[in-house]
Amino acid sequence: MHELSIVLHIIDIAENEAQKAGAATISEIELAIGKLSTIEPAAFDFAWKQGVKNSMLEQAGRITNYIDGKGRCNLCETEFLMETLHQPCPECGEFFSEILEGKELQIKSLRIEEKIKN
Ligand SMILES: [Zn+2]
């Protein structure tokens, strides 16, 4: 299940950032996941529950924004919503298009709890 390795990668980046900022724990994380990425939401949710155990994100709330896919036709430059990676242009039927949005996998924001200073 590749979702777990993606989750562990996200946690890695988030913990790194939080530690740099002197955080004790992460209270909230906001993610952006493109609908054209290979992530399957149910599998991702399941992997998340496993992955955050014993991490700084164990108690963190998670906001996940799924971003619609958007492509631009290579032939007629029409921009259109894409449900799948191999969707033809609705104007001319061309199969080759540039993906503008929908493949992202990003941490949009982190909310951290700072350590109590001595
Ligand atoms: Zn076209």
CSV table of N, CA and C and ligand atoms in Angstrom, one decimal:
chain,number,residue,atom,x,y,z
A,1,MET,N,0.9,-1.2,0.0
A,1,MET,CA,0.0,0.0,0.0
A,1,MET,C,0.9,1.2,0.0
A,2,HIS,N,0.9,2.0,-1.1
A,2,HIS,CA,1.9,3.1,-1.2
A,2,HIS,C,1.4,4.3,-0.4
A,3,GLU,N,0.1,4.4,-0.1
A,3,GLU,CA,-0.3,5.5,0.7
A,3,GLU,C,0.4,5.6,2.1
A,4,LEU,N,0.8,4.5,2.7
A,4,LEU,CA,1.5,4.6,4.0
A,4,LEU,C,2.8,5.2,3.8
A,5,SER,N,3.5,4.9,2.7
A,5,SER,CA,4.8,5.6,2.5
A,5,SER,C,4.7,7.1,2.3
A,6,ILE,N,3.6,7.4,1.6
A,6,ILE,CA,3.3,8.9,1.4
A,6,ILE,C,3.0,9.5,2.7
A,7,VAL,N,2.2,8.9,3.6
A,7,VAL,CA,1.9,9.4,4.9
A,7,VAL,C,3.1,9.6,5.7
A,8,LEU,N,4.0,8.6,5.7
A,8,LEU,CA,5.2,8.7,6.5
A,8,LEU,C,6.1,9.8,6.0
A,9,HIS,N,6.1,10.0,4.7
A,9,HIS,CA,6.9,11.1,4.1
A,9,HIS,C,6.4,12.4,4.6
A,10,ILE,N,5.1,12.6,4.6
A,10,ILE,CA,4.4,13.9,5.0
A,10,ILE,C,4.8,14.1,6.5
A,11,ILE,N,4.7,13.1,7.3
A,11,ILE,CA,4.9,13.2,8.7
A,11,ILE,C,6.4,13.6,9.0
A,12,ASP,N,7.3,13.0,8.2
A,12,ASP,CA,8.7,13.3,8.2
A,12,ASP,C,8.9,14.8,8.0
A,13,ILE,N,8.3,15.3,6.9
A,13,ILE,CA,8.5,16.8,6.6
A,13,ILE,C,7.9,17.6,7.7
A,14,ALA,N,6.7,17.3,8.1
A,14,ALA,CA,6.0,18.1,9.1
A,14,ALA,C,6.8,18.1,10.5
A,15,GLU,N,7.3,17.0,10.9
A,15,GLU,CA,8.1,16.9,12.1
A,15,GLU,C,9.3,17.7,12.0
A,16,ASN,N,10.0,17.6,10.9
A,16,ASN,CA,11.2,18.4,10.6
A,16,ASN,C,10.9,19.9,10.8
A,17,GLU,N,9.8,20.4,10.1
A,17,GLU,CA,9.5,21.8,10.2
A,17,GLU,C,9.1,22.2,11.6
A,18,ALA,N,8.4,21.4,12.3
A,18,ALA,CA,7.9,21.7,13.7
A,18,ALA,C,9.1,21.7,14.6
A,19,GLN,N,10.1,20.8,14.4
A,19,GLN,CA,11.3,20.8,15.3
A,19,GLN,C,12.1,22.1,15.1
A,20,LYS,N,12.2,22.5,13.8
A,20,LYS,CA,12.9,23.7,13.5
A,20,LYS,C,12.3,24.9,14.2
A,21,ALA,N,11.0,24.9,14.3
A,21,ALA,CA,10.2,26.0,14.9
A,21,ALA,C,10.2,25.8,16.4
A,22,GLY,N,10.8,24.8,17.0
A,22,GLY,CA,10.8,24.6,18.4
A,22,GLY,C,9.5,24.1,19.0
A,23,ALA,N,8.8,23.3,18.2
A,23,ALA,CA,7.5,22.9,18.6
A,23,ALA,C,7.6,21.6,19.5
A,24,ALA,N,6.6,21.4,20.4
A,24,ALA,CA,6.5,20.2,21.2
A,24,ALA,C,5.6,19.2,20.5
A,25,THR,N,4.5,19.7,20.0
A,25,THR,CA,3.6,18.9,19.2
A,25,THR,C,3.0,19.7,18.1
A,26,ILE,N,2.4,18.9,17.2
A,26,ILE,CA,1.6,19.6,16.1
A,26,ILE,C,0.2,19.4,16.4
A,27,SER,N,-0.6,20.5,16.4
A,27,SER,CA,-2.0,20.4,16.7
A,27,SER,C,-2.9,20.3,15.5
A,28,GLU,N,-2.4,20.8,14.4
A,28,GLU,CA,-3.2,20.7,13.2
A,28,GLU,C,-2.4,20.8,11.9
A,29,ILE,N,-2.8,20.0,10.9
A,29,ILE,CA,-2.1,20.0,9.6
A,29,ILE,C,-3.1,20.1,8.5
A,30,GLU,N,-2.8,20.9,7.5
A,30,GLU,CA,-3.7,21.1,6.4
A,30,GLU,C,-2.9,20.6,5.2
A,31,LEU,N,-3.6,19.7,4.4
A,31,LEU,CA,-3.0,19.2,3.2
A,31,LEU,C,-3.8,19.5,2.0
A,32,ALA,N,-3.1,19.6,0.9
A,32,ALA,CA,-3.7,19.7,-0.4
A,32,ALA,C,-3.3,18.5,-1.3
A,33,ILE,N,-4.3,17.7,-1.7
A,33,ILE,CA,-4.1,16.5,-2.5
A,33,ILE,C,-4.8,16.6,-3.8
A,34,GLY,N,-4.1,16.5,-4.9
A,34,GLY,CA,-4.8,16.6,-6.2
A,34,GLY,C,-5.5,15.4,-6.5
A,35,LYS,N,-6.7,15.5,-7.2
A,35,LYS,CA,-7.5,14.4,-7.5
A,35,LYS,C,-6.9,13.5,-8.6
A,36,LEU,N,-5.8,14.0,-9.3
A,36,LEU,CA,-5.1,13.3,-10.3
A,36,LEU,C,-3.9,12.6,-9.8
A,37,SER,N,-3.6,12.8,-8.5
A,37,SER,CA,-2.5,12.1,-7.9
A,37,SER,C,-2.9,10.7,-7.7
A,38,THR,N,-2.0,9.8,-7.3
A,38,THR,CA,-2.4,8.4,-7.3
A,38,THR,C,-3.0,8.0,-5.9
A,39,ILE,N,-3.3,9.0,-5.1
A,39,ILE,CA,-3.7,8.7,-3.7
A,39,ILE,C,-5.2,8.4,-3.7
A,40,GLU,N,-5.6,7.3,-3.1
A,40,GLU,CA,-6.9,6.9,-3.0
A,40,GLU,C,-7.4,7.3,-1.6
A,41,PRO,N,-8.4,8.2,-1.5
A,41,PRO,CA,-8.8,8.9,-0.2
A,41,PRO,C,-9.0,7.9,1.0
A,42,ALA,N,-9.7,6.8,0.7
A,42,ALA,CA,-10.0,5.9,1.8
A,42,ALA,C,-8.7,5.2,2.3
A,43,ALA,N,-7.9,4.8,1.4
A,43,ALA,CA,-6.6,4.2,1.7
A,43,ALA,C,-5.7,5.2,2.4
A,44,PHE,N,-5.8,6.4,2.0
A,44,PHE,CA,-5.0,7.5,2.6
A,44,PHE,C,-5.4,7.7,4.1
A,45,ASP,N,-6.8,7.7,4.3
A,45,ASP,CA,-7.3,7.9,5.7
A,45,ASP,C,-6.8,6.8,6.6
A,46,PHE,N,-6.9,5.6,6.1
A,46,PHE,CA,-6.5,4.4,6.8
A,46,PHE,C,-5.0,4.4,7.1
A,47,ALA,N,-4.2,4.8,6.1
A,47,ALA,CA,-2.7,4.9,6.3
A,47,ALA,C,-2.4,6.0,7.3
A,48,TRP,N,-3.2,7.0,7.3
A,48,TRP,CA,-2.9,8.2,8.2
A,48,TRP,C,-3.0,7.7,9.6
A,49,LYS,N,-4.1,7.0,9.9
A,49,LYS,CA,-4.3,6.5,11.3
A,49,LYS,C,-3.2,5.6,11.8
A,50,GLN,N,-2.6,4.8,10.9
A,50,GLN,CA,-1.5,4.0,11.2
A,50,GLN,C,-0.2,4.8,11.4
A,51,GLY,N,0.0,5.7,10.4
A,51,GLY,CA,1.3,6.4,10.3
A,51,GLY,C,1.5,7.4,11.4
A,52,VAL,N,0.5,8.0,12.0
A,52,VAL,CA,0.7,9.1,13.0
A,52,VAL,C,1.0,8.6,14.4
A,53,LYS,N,0.8,7.3,14.6
A,53,LYS,CA,1.0,6.7,15.9
A,53,LYS,C,2.4,7.0,16.3
A,54,ASN,N,2.6,7.5,17.6
A,54,ASN,CA,3.9,7.8,18.2
A,54,ASN,C,4.7,8.9,17.4
A,55,SER,N,3.9,9.7,16.6
A,55,SER,CA,4.6,10.8,16.0
A,55,SER,C,4.1,12.1,16.6
A,56,MET,N,4.7,13.2,16.2
A,56,MET,CA,4.2,14.5,16.7
A,56,MET,C,2.8,14.8,16.2
A,57,LEU,N,2.3,14.1,15.3
A,57,LEU,CA,1.0,14.3,14.7
A,57,LEU,C,-0.1,13.4,15.3
A,58,GLU,N,0.3,12.7,16.3
A,58,GLU,CA,-0.7,11.7,16.8
A,58,GLU,C,-2.0,12.3,17.2
A,59,GLN,N,-1.9,13.5,17.8
A,59,GLN,CA,-3.2,14.2,18.3
A,59,GLN,C,-3.6,15.3,17.3
A,60,ALA,N,-2.9,15.4,16.2
A,60,ALA,CA,-3.2,16.5,15.3
A,60,ALA,C,-4.5,16.4,14.5
A,61,GLY,N,-5.2,17.5,14.4
A,61,GLY,CA,-6.4,17.5,13.5
A,61,GLY,C,-5.8,17.5,12.1
A,62,ARG,N,-6.6,17.0,11.2
A,62,ARG,CA,-6.1,17.0,9.8
A,62,ARG,C,-7.2,17.6,8.9
A,63,ILE,N,-6.8,18.6,8.1
A,63,ILE,CA,-7.7,19.1,7.1
A,63,ILE,C,-7.2,18.7,5.7
A,64,THR,N,-8.0,18.0,4.9
A,64,THR,CA,-7.5,17.6,3.6
A,64,THR,C,-8.3,18.2,2.5
A,65,ASN,N,-7.7,19.0,1.7
A,65,ASN,CA,-8.4,19.6,0.6
A,65,ASN,C,-8.1,18.9,-0.7
A,66,TYR,N,-9.1,18.3,-1.3
A,66,TYR,CA,-8.8,17.6,-2.6
A,66,TYR,C,-9.0,18.6,-3.8
A,67,ILE,N,-7.9,18.7,-4.6
A,67,ILE,CA,-7.9,19.7,-5.6
A,67,ILE,C,-8.4,19.1,-6.9
A,68,ASP,N,-9.3,19.7,-7.6
A,68,ASP,CA,-9.8,19.2,-8.9
A,68,ASP,C,-8.7,19.2,-10.0
A,69,GLY,N,-8.8,18.2,-10.8
A,69,GLY,CA,-7.8,18.1,-11.9
A,69,GLY,C,-8.1,19.1,-13.0
A,70,LYS,N,-7.1,19.8,-13.6
A,70,LYS,CA,-7.3,20.7,-14.7
A,70,LYS,C,-6.2,20.5,-15.7
A,71,GLY,N,-6.7,20.4,-17.0
A,71,GLY,CA,-5.7,20.3,-18.0
A,71,GLY,C,-5.9,21.3,-19.1
A,72,ARG,N,-4.8,21.4,-20.0
A,72,ARG,CA,-4.9,22.3,-21.1
A,72,ARG,C,-4.5,21.5,-22.4
A,73,CYS,N,-5.4,21.5,-23.3
A,73,CYS,CA,-5.1,20.7,-24.6
A,73,CYS,C,-3.9,21.2,-25.3
A,74,ASN,N,-3.1,20.3,-25.7
A,74,ASN,CA,-1.8,20.6,-26.4
A,74,ASN,C,-2.1,21.1,-27.9
A,75,LEU,N,-3.3,20.8,-28.4
A,75,LEU,CA,-3.6,21.1,-29.8
A,75,LEU,C,-4.4,22.5,-29.8
A,76,CYS,N,-5.5,22.6,-29.1
A,76,CYS,CA,-6.3,23.8,-29.2
A,76,CYS,C,-6.3,24.7,-28.0
A,77,GLU,N,-5.5,24.3,-27.0
A,77,GLU,CA,-5.3,25.1,-25.8
A,77,GLU,C,-6.6,25.3,-25.0
A,78,THR,N,-7.6,24.5,-25.2
A,78,THR,CA,-8.8,24.5,-24.3
A,78,THR,C,-8.4,24.0,-22.9
A,79,GLU,N,-8.9,24.7,-21.9
A,79,GLU,CA,-8.7,24.3,-20.5
A,79,GLU,C,-9.9,23.6,-20.0
A,80,PHE,N,-9.8,22.4,-19.4
A,80,PHE,CA,-10.9,21.7,-19.0
A,80,PHE,C,-10.7,20.9,-17.7
A,81,LEU,N,-11.8,20.5,-17.0
A,81,LEU,CA,-11.6,19.7,-15.8
A,81,LEU,C,-11.3,18.3,-16.2
A,82,MET,N,-10.4,17.7,-15.4
A,82,MET,CA,-10.0,16.3,-15.7
A,82,MET,C,-10.4,15.4,-14.6
A,83,GLU,N,-11.1,14.3,-14.9
A,83,GLU,CA,-11.4,13.4,-13.8
A,83,GLU,C,-10.3,12.3,-13.8
A,84,THR,N,-9.7,12.0,-14.9
A,84,THR,CA,-8.6,11.0,-15.0
A,84,THR,C,-7.5,11.6,-15.8
A,85,LEU,N,-6.3,11.0,-15.7
A,85,LEU,CA,-5.1,11.5,-16.4
A,85,LEU,C,-5.2,11.4,-17.9
A,86,HIS,N,-6.0,10.4,-18.4
A,86,HIS,CA,-6.1,10.2,-19.8
A,86,HIS,C,-7.5,10.5,-20.4
A,87,GLN,N,-7.8,11.8,-20.1
A,87,GLN,CA,-9.1,12.2,-20.6
A,87,GLN,C,-8.9,13.1,-21.8
A,88,PRO,N,-9.7,12.8,-22.9
A,88,PRO,CA,-9.5,13.6,-24.1
A,88,PRO,C,-10.1,15.1,-24.0
A,89,CYS,N,-9.6,16.0,-24.8
A,89,CYS,CA,-10.0,17.3,-24.8
A,89,CYS,C,-11.5,17.3,-25.2
A,90,PRO,N,-12.4,18.1,-24.5
A,90,PRO,CA,-13.8,18.1,-24.9
A,90,PRO,C,-14.1,18.8,-26.2
A,91,GLU,N,-13.1,19.6,-26.7
A,91,GLU,CA,-13.3,20.4,-27.9
A,91,GLU,C,-12.9,19.7,-29.1
A,92,CYS,N,-11.7,19.1,-29.1
A,92,CYS,CA,-11.1,18.5,-30.3
A,92,CYS,C,-10.8,17.0,-30.2
A,93,GLY,N,-10.9,16.4,-29.0
A,93,GLY,CA,-10.7,15.0,-28.8
A,93,GLY,C,-9.2,14.6,-28.6
A,94,GLU,N,-8.3,15.5,-28.7
A,94,GLU,CA,-6.9,15.3,-28.5
A,94,GLU,C,-6.6,14.7,-27.1
A,95,PHE,N,-5.8,13.7,-27.1
A,95,PHE,CA,-5.5,13.0,-25.8
A,95,PHE,C,-4.3,13.6,-25.1
A,96,PHE,N,-3.5,14.4,-25.8
A,96,PHE,CA,-2.3,15.0,-25.1
A,96,PHE,C,-2.6,16.3,-24.5
A,97,SER,N,-2.6,16.4,-23.2
A,97,SER,CA,-2.8,17.7,-22.6
A,97,SER,C,-1.8,17.9,-21.5
A,98,GLU,N,-1.6,19.2,-21.2
A,98,GLU,CA,-0.7,19.5,-20.1
A,98,GLU,C,-1.6,19.6,-18.8
A,99,ILE,N,-1.1,18.9,-17.7
A,99,ILE,CA,-1.8,19.0,-16.5
A,99,ILE,C,-1.4,20.3,-15.8
A,100,LEU,N,-2.4,21.1,-15.5
A,100,LEU,CA,-2.2,22.4,-14.8
A,100,LEU,C,-2.4,22.2,-13.3
A,101,GLU,N,-3.4,21.5,-12.9
A,101,GLU,CA,-3.6,21.3,-11.5
A,101,GLU,C,-4.1,19.9,-11.3
A,102,GLY,N,-3.9,19.4,-10.0
A,102,GLY,CA,-4.5,18.1,-9.7
A,102,GLY,C,-3.6,17.0,-9.4
A,103,LYS,N,-2.2,17.3,-9.5
A,103,LYS,CA,-1.3,16.3,-9.2
A,103,LYS,C,-0.5,16.7,-7.9
A,104,GLU,N,-0.9,17.7,-7.3
A,104,GLU,CA,-0.2,18.2,-6.1
A,104,GLU,C,-0.4,17.3,-4.9
A,105,LEU,N,0.6,17.4,-4.0
A,105,LEU,CA,0.6,16.7,-2.7
A,105,LEU,C,1.4,17.6,-1.8
A,106,GLN,N,0.7,18.5,-1.1
A,106,GLN,CA,1.4,19.5,-0.4
A,106,GLN,C,0.9,19.7,1.1
A,107,ILE,N,1.8,20.1,1.9
A,107,ILE,CA,1.4,20.5,3.3
A,107,ILE,C,1.1,22.0,3.1
A,108,LYS,N,-0.1,22.4,3.3
A,108,LYS,CA,-0.5,23.8,3.2
A,108,LYS,C,-0.1,24.6,4.5
A,109,SER,N,-0.4,24.0,5.6
A,109,SER,CA,-0.1,24.7,6.9
A,109,SER,C,0.1,23.7,8.0
A,110,LEU,N,0.8,24.2,9.0
A,110,LEU,CA,0.9,23.4,10.3
A,110,LEU,C,0.6,24.3,11.4
A,111,ARG,N,-0.1,23.8,12.4
A,111,ARG,CA,-0.3,24.6,13.6
A,111,ARG,C,0.5,23.8,14.7
A,112,ILE,N,1.3,24.5,15.4
A,112,ILE,CA,2.2,23.8,16.4
A,112,ILE,C,2.0,24.4,17.8
A,113,GLU,N,2.3,23.5,18.8
A,113,GLU,CA,2.3,23.9,20.2
A,113,GLU,C,3.8,24.1,20.6
A,114,GLU,N,4.2,25.3,21.0
A,114,GLU,CA,5.6,25.5,21.3
A,114,GLU,C,5.9,24.9,22.7
A,115,LYS,N,7.2,24.5,22.8
A,115,LYS,CA,7.7,24.0,24.0
A,115,LYS,C,7.7,25.2,25.1
A,116,ILE,N,7.4,24.8,26.3
A,116,ILE,CA,7.5,25.8,27.4
A,116,ILE,C,9.0,26.1,27.7
A,117,LYS,N,9.3,27.4,27.5
A,117,LYS,CA,10.7,27.7,27.7
A,117,LYS,C,11.2,27.8,29.1
A,118,ASN,N,12.4,27.3,29.4
A,118,ASN,CA,12.9,27.3,30.8
A,118,ASN,C,13.4,28.7,31.1
B,1,ZN,ZN,-8.3,20.3,-27.8
